[in-house]
Amino acid sequence: MDDILIRRREMAETEGSPLPEWDVEWDYTMGLPTEDGLFSVASSGTASADIEADDLKITVSGANSYLRYLYDNIYTDCVLEVHILQGGSTNLYWIFGLTADGTNGIAIRCQYSQQYKGIYLATGTDSTIANMTKIGEFTLATEYTIRLVINNGIGSVYVNDVLLASNVPIDVGYGQLNRIEVHSLGAGPYYGRIYSIKMKLGRS
């Protein structure tokens, strides 16, 4: 899949045609993100993904259950943009991670629970939310577009087109694969919704 995308982009550049805005685009009308091998999936505990009329609904039940979509290829520069809805579930969090070299990168944790309600920047290799930096608010029944950017070794975070973090060195190790994850904190069931996933590969 990556080789095809790169060849198409190189052909467009050679022919003087404008590049597509995104190298990878998925939305709920296309079926599951795993169709056609676009993303791989990993899960733990009780987790399911179901295409509904207007979105992809992800449901997780049981403490520390999760469903994770992975895009395995690594690029020096890249962008991940995901349009989500937190839904009506507390005790649920999202993780969005991008990496430039397979080890270093940038990761965001969006959580709504009794103790933590917000959008957090994960730094170092620490996955403990208490040690993350809160950069924005996160509420129930609200749509968010999360965009992570790596450009020349520097990370940036946009939420609903508002820049919340910039000039972040890509030594953020939490979420080392390019991934989108929904994770439960209790018995559940809890759910979140995804509308679209977009990526730029090898450029930002």
Short mmCIF file of C-alpha atoms in Angstrom, two decimals:
data_model
loop_
_atom_site.label_atom_id
_atom_site.label_comp_id
_atom_site.label_asym_id
_atom_site.label_seq_id
_atom_site.Cartn_x
_atom_site.Cartn_y
_atom_site.Cartn_z
CA MET A 1 0.00 0.00 0.00
CA ASP A 2 2.79 2.45 0.91
CA ASP A 3 4.72 1.76 -2.30
CA ILE A 4 1.60 2.47 -4.37
CA LEU A 5 0.96 5.73 -2.54
CA ILE A 6 4.55 6.87 -2.95
CA ARG A 7 4.58 6.02 -6.67
CA ARG A 8 1.34 7.93 -7.23
CA ARG A 9 2.76 10.96 -5.45
CA GLU A 10 6.01 10.81 -7.42
CA MET A 11 4.07 10.57 -10.68
CA ALA A 12 2.00 13.59 -9.75
CA GLU A 13 5.14 15.58 -8.93
CA THR A 14 6.82 14.53 -12.23
CA GLU A 15 3.77 15.43 -14.27
CA GLY A 16 3.40 18.78 -12.55
CA SER A 17 0.02 17.85 -11.09
CA PRO A 18 -0.89 19.11 -7.62
CA LEU A 19 -0.40 16.61 -4.83
CA PRO A 20 -3.50 15.22 -3.13
CA GLU A 21 -4.15 16.88 0.21
CA TRP A 22 -3.85 13.52 1.98
CA ASP A 23 -1.99 10.30 1.14
CA VAL A 24 -4.34 8.13 3.19
CA GLU A 25 -8.03 8.89 3.69
CA TRP A 26 -10.61 6.73 5.41
CA ASP A 27 -14.15 7.39 6.58
CA TYR A 28 -16.97 5.24 7.92
CA THR A 29 -18.60 4.91 4.49
CA MET A 30 -15.63 2.78 3.38
CA GLY A 31 -16.14 -0.03 5.88
CA LEU A 32 -13.73 -0.90 8.67
CA PRO A 33 -10.25 0.71 8.57
CA THR A 34 -8.77 -2.79 8.28
CA GLU A 35 -10.41 -3.45 4.90
CA ASP A 36 -7.95 -3.57 2.00
CA GLY A 37 -5.13 -3.82 4.52
CA LEU A 38 -5.07 -0.08 5.18
CA PHE A 39 -4.69 -0.44 8.96
CA SER A 40 -3.98 -3.41 11.17
CA VAL A 41 -5.88 -3.91 14.42
CA ALA A 42 -4.97 -5.11 17.90
CA SER A 43 -7.29 -5.55 20.86
CA SER A 44 -7.41 -6.77 24.43
CA GLY A 45 -10.31 -7.80 26.61
CA THR A 46 -13.77 -7.24 25.18
CA ALA A 47 -13.68 -4.80 22.27
CA SER A 48 -15.69 -4.41 19.08
CA ALA A 49 -15.91 -2.12 16.07
CA ASP A 50 -19.19 -1.67 14.18
CA ILE A 51 -20.05 0.51 11.20
CA GLU A 52 -23.23 2.46 11.93
CA ALA A 53 -25.25 4.95 9.88
CA ASP A 54 -22.95 7.91 10.52
CA ASP A 55 -19.76 6.59 12.12
CA LEU A 56 -17.61 3.71 13.29
CA LYS A 57 -18.63 2.85 16.86
CA ILE A 58 -15.94 1.31 19.05
CA THR A 59 -17.11 -0.38 22.25
CA VAL A 60 -14.83 -1.59 25.05
CA SER A 61 -15.86 -3.48 28.18
CA GLY A 62 -13.75 -4.38 31.20
CA ALA A 63 -10.90 -2.51 32.83
CA ASN A 64 -7.94 -2.00 30.49
CA SER A 65 -9.74 -3.36 27.45
CA TYR A 66 -8.81 -1.61 24.24
CA LEU A 67 -9.10 -1.59 20.47
CA ARG A 68 -6.16 -0.15 18.55
CA TYR A 69 -5.70 0.67 14.85
CA LEU A 70 -2.10 0.72 13.64
CA TYR A 71 -0.40 2.08 10.57
CA ASP A 72 2.99 0.46 10.66
CA ASN A 73 5.13 2.40 8.21
CA ILE A 74 7.38 5.11 9.60
CA TYR A 75 8.19 8.48 8.04
CA THR A 76 10.46 11.35 9.04
CA ASP A 77 7.67 13.84 8.41
CA CYS A 78 4.03 12.87 8.79
CA VAL A 79 0.54 13.99 9.83
CA LEU A 80 -2.29 12.11 11.49
CA GLU A 81 -5.76 13.66 11.66
CA VAL A 82 -8.70 11.87 13.28
CA HIS A 83 -12.30 13.11 13.62
CA ILE A 84 -13.95 11.54 16.68
CA LEU A 85 -16.88 11.80 19.07
CA GLN A 86 -16.40 11.00 22.74
CA GLY A 87 -20.04 9.93 22.99
CA GLY A 88 -21.82 9.46 26.30
CA SER A 89 -19.19 7.33 27.99
CA THR A 90 -17.12 8.27 30.98
CA ASN A 91 -14.13 6.14 32.06
CA LEU A 92 -12.84 6.01 28.49
CA TYR A 93 -9.77 7.49 26.86
CA TRP A 94 -8.29 7.83 23.39
CA ILE A 95 -4.63 7.63 22.42
CA PHE A 96 -3.27 9.12 19.19
CA GLY A 97 0.39 8.50 18.41
CA LEU A 98 2.76 9.41 15.59
CA THR A 99 6.40 8.45 15.29
CA ALA A 100 9.14 9.63 13.00
CA ASP A 101 11.61 6.78 13.48
CA GLY A 102 9.85 3.96 15.32
CA THR A 103 11.06 5.10 18.76
CA ASN A 104 10.57 8.83 19.05
CA GLY A 105 7.39 10.71 18.29
CA ILE A 106 4.43 12.52 19.75
CA ALA A 107 1.35 11.16 21.49
CA ILE A 108 -1.93 12.61 22.74
CA ARG A 109 -4.27 11.17 25.37
CA CYS A 110 -7.88 12.40 25.42
CA GLN A 111 -9.64 11.30 28.59
CA TYR A 112 -12.95 11.83 30.37
CA SER A 113 -13.04 10.19 33.78
CA GLN A 114 -13.83 11.17 37.34
CA GLN A 115 -10.32 12.37 38.06
CA TYR A 116 -9.02 13.50 34.66
CA LYS A 117 -10.95 15.43 32.03
CA GLY A 118 -8.82 16.84 29.27
CA ILE A 119 -6.42 16.52 26.37
CA TYR A 120 -2.91 15.59 27.48
CA LEU A 121 0.51 15.58 25.85
CA ALA A 122 2.53 12.45 26.65
CA THR A 123 6.26 13.07 27.08
CA GLY A 124 9.21 10.74 27.39
CA THR A 125 8.20 7.11 27.74
CA ASP A 126 5.78 7.80 30.59
CA SER A 127 2.25 6.47 30.12
CA THR A 128 0.99 7.78 33.49
CA ILE A 129 -1.58 10.48 32.93
CA ALA A 130 -0.70 12.19 36.21
CA ASN A 131 2.69 13.05 34.70
CA MET A 132 1.37 14.23 31.33
CA THR A 133 0.80 17.88 30.43
CA LYS A 134 -2.80 19.01 30.04
CA ILE A 135 -3.14 21.14 26.91
CA GLY A 136 -6.92 21.35 26.37
CA GLU A 137 -10.42 20.48 27.51
CA PHE A 138 -12.31 17.29 26.62
CA THR A 139 -16.04 16.83 27.24
CA LEU A 140 -18.78 14.31 26.59
CA ALA A 141 -20.99 14.26 23.50
CA THR A 142 -18.57 16.52 21.64
CA GLU A 143 -16.84 16.08 18.30
CA TYR A 144 -13.10 16.66 18.06
CA THR A 145 -10.65 16.73 15.19
CA ILE A 146 -7.23 15.82 16.55
CA ARG A 147 -4.27 16.54 14.26
CA LEU A 148 -0.69 15.54 15.11
CA VAL A 149 2.14 16.86 12.96
CA ILE A 150 5.82 15.96 12.79
CA ASN A 151 7.95 18.33 10.74
CA ASN A 152 11.75 18.14 10.75
CA GLY A 153 11.88 16.54 14.17
CA ILE A 154 9.38 18.89 15.79
CA GLY A 155 5.84 17.98 16.85
CA SER A 156 2.67 20.05 16.92
CA VAL A 157 -0.86 19.34 18.13
CA TYR A 158 -4.05 20.90 16.76
CA VAL A 159 -7.54 20.32 18.13
CA ASN A 160 -10.44 21.60 16.04
CA ASP A 161 -7.88 23.63 14.05
CA VAL A 162 -6.58 25.37 17.17
CA LEU A 163 -2.86 24.97 17.90
CA LEU A 164 -2.53 23.62 21.45
CA ALA A 165 1.12 22.53 21.49
CA SER A 166 4.07 23.44 19.28
CA ASN A 167 7.85 23.07 19.13
CA VAL A 168 7.63 19.67 20.84
CA PRO A 169 10.88 17.71 20.32
CA ILE A 170 9.99 14.23 19.09
CA ASP A 171 11.31 12.45 22.14
CA VAL A 172 7.76 11.54 23.13
CA GLY A 173 7.82 7.78 23.48
CA TYR A 174 4.29 6.94 24.61
CA GLY A 175 2.54 5.36 21.65
CA GLN A 176 5.51 4.51 19.51
CA LEU A 177 3.52 3.22 16.54
CA ASN A 178 1.25 5.32 14.40
CA ARG A 179 -1.93 4.43 16.22
CA ILE A 180 -5.50 5.28 17.17
CA GLU A 181 -6.75 3.60 20.33
CA VAL A 182 -9.89 3.52 22.47
CA HIS A 183 -9.25 2.27 26.00
CA SER A 184 -11.57 1.52 28.94
CA LEU A 185 -10.94 2.36 32.57
CA GLY A 186 -13.71 0.31 34.15
CA ALA A 187 -16.34 -2.37 33.65
CA GLY A 188 -18.27 -0.60 30.93
CA PRO A 189 -19.38 -1.01 28.27
CA TYR A 190 -18.00 2.33 27.07
CA TYR A 191 -17.93 3.66 23.54
CA GLY A 192 -16.46 6.26 21.23
CA ARG A 193 -17.05 7.05 17.57
CA ILE A 194 -14.69 7.68 14.64
CA TYR A 195 -15.80 9.55 11.54
CA SER A 196 -12.58 9.79 9.55
CA ILE A 197 -8.82 9.15 9.55
CA LYS A 198 -6.39 11.05 7.34
CA MET A 199 -2.62 10.82 6.98
CA LYS A 200 0.21 12.51 5.15
CA LEU A 201 3.23 10.28 4.67
CA GLY A 202 6.75 11.60 4.26
CA ARG A 203 5.52 15.19 4.32
CA SER A 204 3.71 17.55 6.62
#
